[in-house]
PDB file of C-alpha atoms in Angstrom:
ATOM      1  CA  MET A   1     -11.427 103.290   2.301  1.00  0.00           C
ATOM      2  CA  ILE A   2     -11.699 103.289   6.062  1.00  0.00           C
ATOM      3  CA  ILE A   3      -7.937 103.253   6.687  1.00  0.00           C
ATOM      4  CA  ASP A   4      -6.589 106.643   5.644  1.00  0.00           C
ATOM      5  CA  PHE A   5      -2.802 106.806   5.252  1.00  0.00           C
ATOM      6  CA  SER A   6      -2.878 110.609   5.092  1.00  0.00           C
ATOM      7  CA  TYR A   7      -4.113 110.892   8.684  1.00  0.00           C
ATOM      8  CA  PRO A   8      -1.184 112.637  10.333  1.00  0.00           C
ATOM      9  CA  LEU A   9      -1.241 111.249  13.868  1.00  0.00           C
ATOM     10  CA  TYR A  10      -2.662 107.752  13.842  1.00  0.00           C
ATOM     11  CA  SER A  11      -3.377 107.370  17.537  1.00  0.00           C
ATOM     12  CA  TYR A  12      -4.349 104.272  19.523  1.00  0.00           C
ATOM     13  CA  ASP A  13      -7.966 105.573  19.758  1.00  0.00           C
ATOM     14  CA  LYS A  14      -8.058 106.053  16.004  1.00  0.00           C
ATOM     15  CA  LEU A  15      -6.731 102.490  15.489  1.00  0.00           C
ATOM     16  CA  ILE A  16      -9.494 101.136  17.730  1.00  0.00           C
ATOM     17  CA  GLU A  17     -12.149 103.261  16.033  1.00  0.00           C
ATOM     18  CA  ASP A  18     -11.049 102.054  12.561  1.00  0.00           C
ATOM     19  CA  SER A  19     -10.800  98.434  13.713  1.00  0.00           C
ATOM     20  CA  LEU A  20     -14.394  98.577  14.923  1.00  0.00           C
ATOM     21  CA  ALA A  21     -15.503 100.225  11.694  1.00  0.00           C
ATOM     22  CA  LEU A  22     -13.845  97.494   9.638  1.00  0.00           C
ATOM     23  CA  THR A  23     -15.470  94.829  11.777  1.00  0.00           C
ATOM     24  CA  LYS A  24     -18.888  96.389  11.293  1.00  0.00           C
ATOM     25  CA  LYS A  25     -18.488  96.730   7.521  1.00  0.00           C
ATOM     26  CA  TYR A  26     -17.051  93.224   7.011  1.00  0.00           C
ATOM     27  CA  ALA A  27     -18.824  91.417   9.861  1.00  0.00           C
ATOM     28  CA  HIS A  28     -19.276  88.312   7.704  1.00  0.00           C
ATOM     29  CA  ILE A  29     -15.483  87.826   7.504  1.00  0.00           C
ATOM     30  CA  LEU A  30     -13.914  89.872  10.339  1.00  0.00           C
ATOM     31  CA  GLU A  31     -14.189  89.566  14.134  1.00  0.00           C
ATOM     32  CA  TYR A  32     -12.889  91.940  16.856  1.00  0.00           C
ATOM     33  CA  VAL A  33     -11.592  90.289  20.059  1.00  0.00           C
ATOM     34  CA  THR A  34      -9.874  91.791  23.116  1.00  0.00           C
ATOM     35  CA  ILE A  35      -7.046  89.465  24.182  1.00  0.00           C
ATOM     36  CA  GLY A  36      -5.653  91.477  27.112  1.00  0.00           C
ATOM     37  CA  ARG A  37      -5.044  94.862  28.666  1.00  0.00           C
ATOM     38  CA  SER A  38      -1.837  96.854  28.679  1.00  0.00           C
ATOM     39  CA  HIS A  39      -0.332  98.067  31.987  1.00  0.00           C
ATOM     40  CA  ASP A  40      -1.830 101.506  31.358  1.00  0.00           C
ATOM     41  CA  ASN A  41      -5.207  99.841  30.797  1.00  0.00           C
ATOM     42  CA  ARG A  42      -5.563  99.848  27.006  1.00  0.00           C
ATOM     43  CA  ASP A  43      -7.160  97.005  25.064  1.00  0.00           C
ATOM     44  CA  ILE A  44      -4.877  94.682  23.128  1.00  0.00           C
ATOM     45  CA  VAL A  45      -6.904  93.722  20.064  1.00  0.00           C
ATOM     46  CA  LEU A  46      -7.035  90.606  17.899  1.00  0.00           C
ATOM     47  CA  LEU A  47      -8.735  90.851  14.502  1.00  0.00           C
ATOM     48  CA  LYS A  48      -9.763  87.453  13.109  1.00  0.00           C
ATOM     49  CA  LEU A  49     -10.014  87.597   9.308  1.00  0.00           C
ATOM     50  CA  GLY A  50     -11.317  84.657   7.337  1.00  0.00           C
ATOM     51  CA  LYS A  51     -13.545  81.583   7.414  1.00  0.00           C
ATOM     52  CA  GLY A  52     -10.910  78.827   7.245  1.00  0.00           C
ATOM     53  CA  SER A  53     -10.182  76.099   9.779  1.00  0.00           C
ATOM     54  CA  LYS A  54      -6.433  76.708   9.538  1.00  0.00           C
ATOM     55  CA  TYR A  55      -4.733  79.589  11.336  1.00  0.00           C
ATOM     56  CA  MET A  56      -1.707  81.831  10.967  1.00  0.00           C
ATOM     57  CA  VAL A  57      -0.697  84.755  13.159  1.00  0.00           C
ATOM     58  CA  CYS A  58       0.470  88.239  12.108  1.00  0.00           C
ATOM     59  CA  CYS A  59       1.668  90.736  14.684  1.00  0.00           C
ATOM     60  CA  ALA A  60       2.962  94.324  14.705  1.00  0.00           C
ATOM     61  CA  GLY A  61       3.593  97.160  17.130  1.00  0.00           C
ATOM     62  CA  VAL A  62       5.726  95.125  19.562  1.00  0.00           C
ATOM     63  CA  HIS A  63       8.076  98.127  19.825  1.00  0.00           C
ATOM     64  CA  GLY A  64       6.390 101.447  20.499  1.00  0.00           C
ATOM     65  CA  ARG A  65       8.415 103.589  18.092  1.00  0.00           C
ATOM     66  CA  GLU A  66       7.754 101.266  15.109  1.00  0.00           C
ATOM     67  CA  ASN A  67       4.445 102.949  14.350  1.00  0.00           C
ATOM     68  CA  ILE A  68       4.159 102.293  10.611  1.00  0.00           C
ATOM     69  CA  ASN A  69       3.255  98.617  10.627  1.00  0.00           C
ATOM     70  CA  PRO A  70       0.090  98.743  12.801  1.00  0.00           C
ATOM     71  CA  VAL A  71      -1.791 101.013  10.398  1.00  0.00           C
ATOM     72  CA  VAL A  72      -0.387  99.090   7.403  1.00  0.00           C
ATOM     73  CA  LEU A  73      -1.747  95.805   8.790  1.00  0.00           C
ATOM     74  CA  LEU A  74      -5.161  97.427   9.126  1.00  0.00           C
ATOM     75  CA  ARG A  75      -5.060  98.544   5.489  1.00  0.00           C
ATOM     76  CA  ILE A  76      -4.068  95.021   4.470  1.00  0.00           C
ATOM     77  CA  ILE A  77      -7.002  93.639   6.447  1.00  0.00           C
ATOM     78  CA  GLU A  78      -9.272  96.095   4.686  1.00  0.00           C
ATOM     79  CA  PHE A  79      -7.890  95.152   1.235  1.00  0.00           C
ATOM     80  CA  TYR A  80      -8.204  91.413   1.862  1.00  0.00           C
ATOM     81  CA  ALA A  81     -11.720  91.749   3.337  1.00  0.00           C
ATOM     82  CA  LYS A  82     -12.885  93.908   0.428  1.00  0.00           C
ATOM     83  CA  SER A  83     -11.335  91.580  -2.152  1.00  0.00           C
ATOM     84  CA  TYR A  84     -13.083  88.596  -0.550  1.00  0.00           C
ATOM     85  CA  THR A  85     -16.434  90.355  -0.277  1.00  0.00           C
ATOM     86  CA  TYR A  86     -16.649  91.603  -3.865  1.00  0.00           C
ATOM     87  CA  TYR A  87     -14.811  88.786  -5.655  1.00  0.00           C
ATOM     88  CA  ARG A  88     -17.908  87.109  -7.127  1.00  0.00           C
ATOM     89  CA  GLN A  89     -19.383  90.434  -8.202  1.00  0.00           C
ATOM     90  CA  GLN A  90     -16.048  91.389  -9.796  1.00  0.00           C
ATOM     91  CA  LYS A  91     -15.848  88.041 -11.571  1.00  0.00           C
ATOM     92  CA  SER A  92     -19.389  88.297 -12.959  1.00  0.00           C
ATOM     93  CA  CYS A  93     -18.765  91.803 -14.218  1.00  0.00           C
ATOM     94  CA  LEU A  94     -15.549  90.766 -15.960  1.00  0.00           C
ATOM     95  CA  MET A  95     -17.238  87.761 -17.587  1.00  0.00           C
ATOM     96  CA  ARG A  96     -19.920  90.062 -19.064  1.00  0.00           C
ATOM     97  CA  LYS A  97     -17.233  92.356 -20.469  1.00  0.00           C
ATOM     98  CA  LEU A  98     -15.327  89.444 -21.948  1.00  0.00           C
ATOM     99  CA  CYS A  99     -18.389  88.467 -23.953  1.00  0.00           C
ATOM    100  CA  ASN A 100     -18.315  91.796 -25.755  1.00  0.00           C
ATOM    101  CA  PRO A 101     -14.941  93.409 -25.039  1.00  0.00           C
ATOM    102  CA  ALA A 102     -14.720  97.099 -25.921  1.00  0.00           C
ATOM    103  CA  LYS A 103     -11.266  97.608 -24.403  1.00  0.00           C
ATOM    104  CA  ASN A 104      -8.206  95.803 -23.186  1.00  0.00           C
ATOM    105  CA  LEU A 105      -9.241  93.922 -20.015  1.00  0.00           C
ATOM    106  CA  ILE A 106      -5.873  92.498 -18.978  1.00  0.00           C
ATOM    107  CA  THR A 107      -5.613  94.732 -15.898  1.00  0.00           C
ATOM    108  CA  GLU A 108      -9.160  93.898 -14.772  1.00  0.00           C
ATOM    109  CA  TYR A 109      -8.473  90.225 -15.331  1.00  0.00           C
ATOM    110  CA  GLU A 110      -5.327  90.342 -13.219  1.00  0.00           C
ATOM    111  CA  LYS A 111      -7.255  92.091 -10.411  1.00  0.00           C
ATOM    112  CA  MET A 112      -9.931  89.413 -10.560  1.00  0.00           C
ATOM    113  CA  LEU A 113      -7.314  86.644 -10.319  1.00  0.00           C
ATOM    114  CA  TYR A 114      -5.742  88.339  -7.308  1.00  0.00           C
ATOM    115  CA  ALA A 115      -9.144  88.598  -5.688  1.00  0.00           C
ATOM    116  CA  ALA A 116      -9.771  84.912  -6.460  1.00  0.00           C
ATOM    117  CA  CYS A 117      -6.545  83.982  -4.694  1.00  0.00           C
ATOM    118  CA  ILE A 118      -7.451  86.029  -1.634  1.00  0.00           C
ATOM    119  CA  HIS A 119     -10.934  84.495  -1.651  1.00  0.00           C
ATOM    120  CA  GLU A 120      -9.364  81.051  -1.589  1.00  0.00           C
ATOM    121  CA  LEU A 121      -6.889  82.107   1.108  1.00  0.00           C
ATOM    122  CA  LEU A 122      -9.669  83.300   3.449  1.00  0.00           C
ATOM    123  CA  GLN A 123     -11.705  80.156   2.784  1.00  0.00           C
ATOM    124  CA  THR A 124      -8.687  78.119   3.889  1.00  0.00           C
ATOM    125  CA  TYR A 125      -7.411  80.311   6.759  1.00  0.00           C
ATOM    126  CA  THR A 126      -8.545  82.483   9.523  1.00  0.00           C
ATOM    127  CA  ILE A 127      -5.727  84.986   9.818  1.00  0.00           C
ATOM    128  CA  LEU A 128      -5.144  86.194  13.405  1.00  0.00           C
ATOM    129  CA  PHE A 129      -3.977  89.800  13.284  1.00  0.00           C
ATOM    130  CA  VAL A 130      -2.567  91.546  16.354  1.00  0.00           C
ATOM    131  CA  PRO A 131      -1.913  94.961  14.751  1.00  0.00           C
ATOM    132  CA  LEU A 132      -0.731  96.662  17.935  1.00  0.00           C
ATOM    133  CA  LEU A 133       0.668  94.523  20.714  1.00  0.00           C
ATOM    134  CA  ASN A 134       2.158  97.452  22.680  1.00  0.00           C
ATOM    135  CA  PRO A 135      -0.420 100.286  22.727  1.00  0.00           C
ATOM    136  CA  ASP A 136       1.185 102.137  25.642  1.00  0.00           C
ATOM    137  CA  GLY A 137       4.624 102.306  24.016  1.00  0.00           C
ATOM    138  CA  TYR A 138       3.007 103.259  20.728  1.00  0.00           C
ATOM    139  CA  MET A 139       1.254 106.231  22.325  1.00  0.00           C
ATOM    140  CA  ILE A 140       4.431 107.369  24.099  1.00  0.00           C
ATOM    141  CA  SER A 141       6.269 107.416  20.770  1.00  0.00           C
ATOM    142  CA  LEU A 142       3.493 109.520  19.219  1.00  0.00           C
ATOM    143  CA  GLU A 143       2.549 111.933  21.964  1.00  0.00           C
ATOM    144  CA  GLY A 144       5.161 111.763  24.714  1.00  0.00           C
ATOM    145  CA  PHE A 145       5.114 110.454  28.274  1.00  0.00           C
ATOM    146  CA  ASP A 146       1.953 112.320  29.182  1.00  0.00           C
ATOM    147  CA  ALA A 147       0.122 109.733  27.124  1.00  0.00           C
ATOM    148  CA  ILE A 148       0.604 107.399  30.091  1.00  0.00           C
ATOM    149  CA  ARG A 149      -2.246 108.035  32.522  1.00  0.00           C
ATOM    150  CA  ASP A 150      -0.857 106.168  35.517  1.00  0.00           C
ATOM    151  CA  GLU A 151       1.356 108.592  37.435  1.00  0.00           C
ATOM    152  CA  LYS A 152       3.775 105.942  38.758  1.00  0.00           C
ATOM    153  CA  LEU A 153       4.219 104.380  35.317  1.00  0.00           C
ATOM    154  CA  ARG A 154       4.732 107.831  33.773  1.00  0.00           C
ATOM    155  CA  ALA A 155       7.391 108.686  36.280  1.00  0.00           C
ATOM    156  CA  LEU A 156       9.134 105.374  35.743  1.00  0.00           C
ATOM    157  CA  CYS A 157       9.247 105.909  31.976  1.00  0.00           C
ATOM    158  CA  LYS A 158      10.582 109.450  32.319  1.00  0.00           C
ATOM    159  CA  SER A 159      13.311 108.202  34.705  1.00  0.00           C
ATOM    160  CA  MET A 160      14.822 106.038  31.924  1.00  0.00           C
ATOM    161  CA  ASN A 161      15.995 109.185  30.073  1.00  0.00           C
ATOM    162  CA  VAL A 162      15.022 107.886  26.621  1.00  0.00           C
ATOM    163  CA  PRO A 163      13.563 110.420  24.126  1.00  0.00           C
ATOM    164  CA  PHE A 164       9.862 109.645  23.710  1.00  0.00           C
ATOM    165  CA  GLN A 165      10.197 109.464  19.873  1.00  0.00           C
ATOM    166  CA  GLU A 166      12.663 106.580  20.295  1.00  0.00           C
ATOM    167  CA  TRP A 167      10.638 104.742  22.955  1.00  0.00           C
ATOM    168  CA  LYS A 168      10.504 100.995  22.154  1.00  0.00           C
ATOM    169  CA  PHE A 169       9.342  99.685  25.547  1.00  0.00           C
ATOM    170  CA  ASN A 170       5.977  99.248  27.211  1.00  0.00           C
ATOM    171  CA  ALA A 171       4.633 101.454  30.008  1.00  0.00           C
ATOM    172  CA  ARG A 172       6.758  99.610  32.583  1.00  0.00           C
ATOM    173  CA  GLY A 173       9.955 100.221  30.631  1.00  0.00           C
ATOM    174  CA  ILE A 174      10.219  96.596  29.494  1.00  0.00           C
ATOM    175  CA  ASP A 175      11.194  95.579  25.946  1.00  0.00           C
ATOM    176  CA  ILE A 176       8.405  93.107  25.128  1.00  0.00           C
ATOM    177  CA  ASN A 177      10.550  91.553  22.419  1.00  0.00           C
ATOM    178  CA  ARG A 178      13.025  90.472  25.120  1.00  0.00           C
ATOM    179  CA  ASN A 179      10.322  89.137  27.452  1.00  0.00           C
ATOM    180  CA  PHE A 180       9.254  85.845  25.851  1.00  0.00           C
ATOM    181  CA  PRO A 181      10.352  82.516  27.425  1.00  0.00           C
ATOM    182  CA  SER A 182      12.988  80.931  25.197  1.00  0.00           C
ATOM    183  CA  LYS A 183      16.302  79.137  25.410  1.00  0.00           C
ATOM    184  CA  LEU A 184      18.272  82.294  24.703  1.00  0.00           C
ATOM    185  CA  TRP A 185      16.421  84.416  27.279  1.00  0.00           C
ATOM    186  CA  ARG A 186      18.418  85.621  30.257  1.00  0.00           C
ATOM    187  CA  PRO A 187      17.631  88.183  32.972  1.00  0.00           C
ATOM    188  CA  LYS A 188      18.545  91.784  32.374  1.00  0.00           C
ATOM    189  CA  PHE A 189      18.136  93.030  35.945  1.00  0.00           C
ATOM    190  CA  GLU A 190      17.346  91.689  39.397  1.00  0.00           C
ATOM    191  CA  GLY A 191      13.825  90.291  39.547  1.00  0.00           C
ATOM    192  CA  ASP A 192      13.465  90.069  35.751  1.00  0.00           C
ATOM    193  CA  TYR A 193      11.539  87.023  34.514  1.00  0.00           C
ATOM    194  CA  PRO A 194      10.068  85.957  31.179  1.00  0.00           C
ATOM    195  CA  ALA A 195       6.410  86.620  30.362  1.00  0.00           C
ATOM    196  CA  SER A 196       6.243  89.219  33.131  1.00  0.00           C
ATOM    197  CA  GLU A 197       4.298  91.644  30.930  1.00  0.00           C
ATOM    198  CA  ASN A 198       0.594  91.781  30.067  1.00  0.00           C
ATOM    199  CA  GLU A 199       1.420  92.282  26.387  1.00  0.00           C
ATOM    200  CA  THR A 200       3.655  89.224  26.297  1.00  0.00           C
ATOM    201  CA  ARG A 201       0.993  87.057  27.890  1.00  0.00           C
ATOM    202  CA  ALA A 202      -1.652  88.346  25.516  1.00  0.00           C
ATOM    203  CA  LEU A 203       0.263  87.183  22.436  1.00  0.00           C
ATOM    204  CA  ILE A 204       1.183  83.872  24.128  1.00  0.00           C
ATOM    205  CA  SER A 205      -2.542  83.296  24.708  1.00  0.00           C
ATOM    206  CA  VAL A 206      -3.186  83.645  20.972  1.00  0.00           C
ATOM    207  CA  PHE A 207      -0.416  81.121  20.208  1.00  0.00           C
ATOM    208  CA  GLN A 208      -1.820  78.694  22.776  1.00  0.00           C
ATOM    209  CA  ASP A 209      -5.488  79.081  21.954  1.00  0.00           C
ATOM    210  CA  PHE A 210      -5.163  78.573  18.197  1.00  0.00           C
ATOM    211  CA  LYS A 211      -3.222  75.791  16.524  1.00  0.00           C
ATOM    212  CA  SER A 212      -1.554  77.977  13.934  1.00  0.00           C
ATOM    213  CA  LEU A 213       0.651  76.922  11.020  1.00  0.00           C
ATOM    214  CA  GLY A 214       2.971  79.919  11.049  1.00  0.00           C
ATOM    215  CA  PHE A 215       3.745  83.338  12.477  1.00  0.00           C
ATOM    216  CA  LEU A 216       4.886  86.661  10.979  1.00  0.00           C
ATOM    217  CA  ASP A 217       6.116  89.447  13.279  1.00  0.00           C
ATOM    218  CA  PHE A 218       6.498  92.849  11.564  1.00  0.00           C
ATOM    219  CA  HIS A 219       9.117  95.227  12.904  1.00  0.00           C
ATOM    220  CA  SER A 220      11.061  98.260  11.592  1.00  0.00           C
ATOM    221  CA  ARG A 221      13.907  99.017  10.373  1.00  0.00           C
ATOM    222  CA  GLY A 222      16.174  97.567   7.732  1.00  0.00           C
ATOM    223  CA  LYS A 223      14.027  95.900   5.052  1.00  0.00           C
ATOM    224  CA  GLN A 224      15.274  92.502   6.220  1.00  0.00           C
ATOM    225  CA  ILE A 225      13.900  89.048   6.974  1.00  0.00           C
ATOM    226  CA  TYR A 226      15.065  87.025   9.977  1.00  0.00           C
ATOM    227  CA  TYR A 227      14.446  83.317   9.515  1.00  0.00           C
ATOM    228  CA  TYR A 228      17.274  81.462  11.324  1.00  0.00           C
ATOM    229  CA  ARG A 229      17.012  79.996  14.882  1.00  0.00           C
ATOM    230  CA  SER A 230      20.199  78.642  16.410  1.00  0.00           C
ATOM    231  CA  GLN A 231      18.163  76.605  18.908  1.00  0.00           C
ATOM    232  CA  MET A 232      16.199  74.762  16.200  1.00  0.00           C
ATOM    233  CA  HIS A 233      17.158  71.744  14.074  1.00  0.00           C
ATOM    234  CA  ASP A 234      18.538  72.045  10.550  1.00  0.00           C
ATOM    235  CA  SER A 235      15.302  70.818   9.008  1.00  0.00           C
ATOM    236  CA  TYR A 236      13.390  73.644  10.659  1.00  0.00           C
ATOM    237  CA  ASN A 237      15.847  76.285   9.489  1.00  0.00           C
ATOM    238  CA  LYS A 238      15.911  74.871   5.948  1.00  0.00           C
ATOM    239  CA  ARG A 239      12.163  75.196   5.731  1.00  0.00           C
ATOM    240  CA  CYS A 240      12.198  78.755   7.057  1.00  0.00           C
ATOM    241  CA  LEU A 241      15.000  79.642   4.627  1.00  0.00           C
ATOM    242  CA  SER A 242      12.980  78.322   1.712  1.00  0.00           C
ATOM    243  CA  ILE A 243       9.968  80.451   2.766  1.00  0.00           C
ATOM    244  CA  ALA A 244      12.174  83.505   3.379  1.00  0.00           C
ATOM    245  CA  LYS A 245      13.661  83.261  -0.120  1.00  0.00           C
ATOM    246  CA  GLN A 246      10.177  83.366  -1.631  1.00  0.00           C
ATOM    247  CA  LEU A 247       9.243  86.393   0.433  1.00  0.00           C
ATOM    248  CA  LYS A 248      12.515  88.058  -0.534  1.00  0.00           C
ATOM    249  CA  LYS A 249      11.414  87.782  -4.209  1.00  0.00           C
ATOM    250  CA  LEU A 250       8.209  89.645  -3.388  1.00  0.00           C
ATOM    251  CA  THR A 251       9.709  92.405  -1.251  1.00  0.00           C
ATOM    252  CA  ASN A 252      13.347  92.647  -2.335  1.00  0.00           C
ATOM    253  CA  TYR A 253      14.178  92.631   1.404  1.00  0.00           C
ATOM    254  CA  GLN A 254      17.487  91.084   2.389  1.00  0.00           C
ATOM    255  CA  LEU A 255      17.868  87.807   4.302  1.00  0.00           C
ATOM    256  CA  VAL A 256      19.721  88.185   7.620  1.00  0.00           C
ATOM    257  CA  PRO A 257      22.669  85.735   7.831  1.00  0.00           C
ATOM    258  CA  PRO A 258      22.454  83.064  10.582  1.00  0.00           C
ATOM    259  CA  GLU A 259      25.394  84.563  12.458  1.00  0.00           C
ATOM    260  CA  GLU A 260      23.412  87.799  12.864  1.00  0.00           C
ATOM    261  CA  GLU A 261      20.318  86.085  14.306  1.00  0.00           C
ATOM    262  CA  ILE A 262      20.915  87.816  17.644  1.00  0.00           C
ATOM    263  CA  ASP A 263      23.429  90.386  18.849  1.00  0.00           C
ATOM    264  CA  PRO A 264      26.057  88.919  21.221  1.00  0.00           C
ATOM    265  CA  SER A 265      25.092  91.432  23.889  1.00  0.00           C
ATOM    266  CA  ASP A 266      21.364  90.721  23.496  1.00  0.00           C
ATOM    267  CA  SER A 267      19.364  89.029  26.243  1.00  0.00           C
ATOM    268  CA  GLY A 268      17.161  86.998  23.897  1.00  0.00           C
ATOM    269  CA  GLY A 269      13.485  86.193  24.394  1.00  0.00           C
ATOM    270  CA  ASN A 270      11.787  87.546  21.284  1.00  0.00           C
ATOM    271  CA  THR A 271       8.439  86.562  19.812  1.00  0.00           C
ATOM    272  CA  VAL A 272       9.726  84.285  17.054  1.00  0.00           C
ATOM    273  CA  HIS A 273      12.112  82.411  19.353  1.00  0.00           C
ATOM    274  CA  TYR A 274       9.247  81.565  21.653  1.00  0.00           C
ATOM    275  CA  TYR A 275       6.934  80.519  18.798  1.00  0.00           C
ATOM    276  CA  SER A 276       9.607  78.425  17.008  1.00  0.00           C
ATOM    277  CA  GLU A 277      10.669  76.529  20.111  1.00  0.00           C
ATOM    278  CA  ASN A 278       7.176  75.840  21.438  1.00  0.00           C
ATOM    279  CA  PHE A 279       5.176  75.186  18.266  1.00  0.00           C
ATOM    280  CA  ARG A 280       7.892  74.266  15.753  1.00  0.00           C
ATOM    281  CA  LYS A 281       6.131  76.011  12.883  1.00  0.00           C
ATOM    282  CA  PRO A 282       7.634  78.640  10.549  1.00  0.00           C
ATOM    283  CA  ALA A 283       8.177  82.025  12.234  1.00  0.00           C
ATOM    284  CA  LEU A 284       9.787  85.005  10.536  1.00  0.00           C
ATOM    285  CA  THR A 285      10.562  88.535  11.656  1.00  0.00           C
ATOM    286  CA  ILE A 286      10.093  91.006   8.802  1.00  0.00           C
ATOM    287  CA  GLU A 287      11.786  94.369   9.234  1.00  0.00           C
ATOM    288  CA  THR A 288      10.109  97.092   7.132  1.00  0.00           C
ATOM    289  CA  VAL A 289      11.322 100.651   6.464  1.00  0.00           C
ATOM    290  CA  ASP A 290      14.794 101.814   5.399  1.00  0.00           C
ATOM    291  CA  GLU A 291      17.724 101.114   7.725  1.00  0.00           C
ATOM    292  CA  ASP A 292      18.599 104.796   7.945  1.00  0.00           C
ATOM    293  CA  ALA A 293      15.027 105.940   8.660  1.00  0.00           C
ATOM    294  CA  GLN A 294      14.884 108.297  11.650  1.00  0.00           C
ATOM    295  CA  PHE A 295      12.378 108.174  14.509  1.00  0.00           C
ATOM    296  CA  PRO A 296       9.669 109.325  14.480  1.00  0.00           C
ATOM    297  CA  LEU A 297       9.109 107.444  11.240  1.00  0.00           C
ATOM    298  CA  ASP A 298       7.739 109.531   8.399  1.00  0.00           C
ATOM    299  CA  ILE A 299       4.150 108.730   7.475  1.00  0.00           C
ATOM    300  CA  SER A 300       5.172 108.406   3.783  1.00  0.00           C
ATOM    301  CA  TYR A 301       6.442 104.940   4.758  1.00  0.00           C
ATOM    302  CA  ARG A 302       2.846 103.791   5.219  1.00  0.00           C
ATOM    303  CA  GLU A 303       2.103 103.585   1.506  1.00  0.00           C
ATOM    304  CA  ILE A 304       5.565 102.230   0.643  1.00  0.00           C
ATOM    305  CA  THR A 305       5.414  99.512   3.261  1.00  0.00           C
ATOM    306  CA  TYR A 306       1.817  98.576   2.303  1.00  0.00           C
ATOM    307  CA  LYS A 307       2.834  97.964  -1.315  1.00  0.00           C
ATOM    308  CA  GLU A 308       5.858  95.942  -0.214  1.00  0.00           C
ATOM    309  CA  ILE A 309       4.195  93.607   2.269  1.00  0.00           C
ATOM    310  CA  LYS A 310       0.598  93.391   0.984  1.00  0.00           C
ATOM    311  CA  PRO A 311       1.290  90.125  -0.899  1.00  0.00           C
ATOM    312  CA  VAL A 312       3.576  88.698   1.826  1.00  0.00           C
ATOM    313  CA  ILE A 313       0.760  87.395   4.032  1.00  0.00           C
ATOM    314  CA  PHE A 314      -0.950  85.732   1.115  1.00  0.00           C
ATOM    315  CA  GLU A 315       2.295  84.092  -0.072  1.00  0.00           C
ATOM    316  CA  PHE A 316       3.195  82.956   3.420  1.00  0.00           C
ATOM    317  CA  GLY A 317      -0.201  81.227   3.746  1.00  0.00           C
ATOM    318  CA  ALA A 318       0.396  79.381   0.489  1.00  0.00           C
ATOM    319  CA  LEU A 319       3.829  78.252   1.594  1.00  0.00           C
ATOM    320  CA  ILE A 320       2.882  76.860   5.019  1.00  0.00           C
ATOM    321  CA  VAL A 321      -0.404  75.152   4.247  1.00  0.00           C
TER     322      VAL A 321
END
């Protein structure tokens, strides 16, 4: 495996290195694209997985301190790409064994069926992964404010008096998940305006450039699924609720009640609000990791989260097609 969950400090540079390694190994199914630059001049990467003419979008790392999901998405990409690549070989091997079975092959058969489903998924879809939308905030949460190379930006971040381990913003101190144009967005300070940030515009460009059928945004904490949009029609919310119920069965995550869609004191303007209102396709926020998990998040959550959400992307694709 290229993606190693035991790696203690999974830095931005390591994420880029592993993304390039995955792209090289699975070049027939995976493409690496730069969709923008952060304010501290780091690439924002899109990994395009699949051969299908339909699209769906998966994003993580919007908040810097939520550093489990980016590496988990890379491992899911690796698993899906490997399953696709070796499916026919695995099928042929199993067929030979079935002709003269010397042992119980139920487990191997189940793995082959799973690989067949992923093979079909990636023939139908190209999945657009943005594993780390906020690389600057991510590096602050891992290494502290000295990770920001621009002196003015570093000083600005330090002036906010937020512990670096709990840093959720970008290098300009902006919460990207409150920066998307939507009906609930409102300014938080003088001069504030939606889509002011490079990271916001990078994800919007993906939404605009590809006619996708759905969007999943992975955050942490709470093991919850947000599906409801107060600004959308009942038919939209009913469809999202139906999808969310299926994903709940896979993950055992809880559905967030409609009245808790957004905190009364919140300014609005998150990724799924923008996507829902502008493209009217299913968009869910999936919160991984225990509600009481402390920042910095323990790396043991990598394996736990991977097992919980690995089938979610496949199931979501089946539900929105």
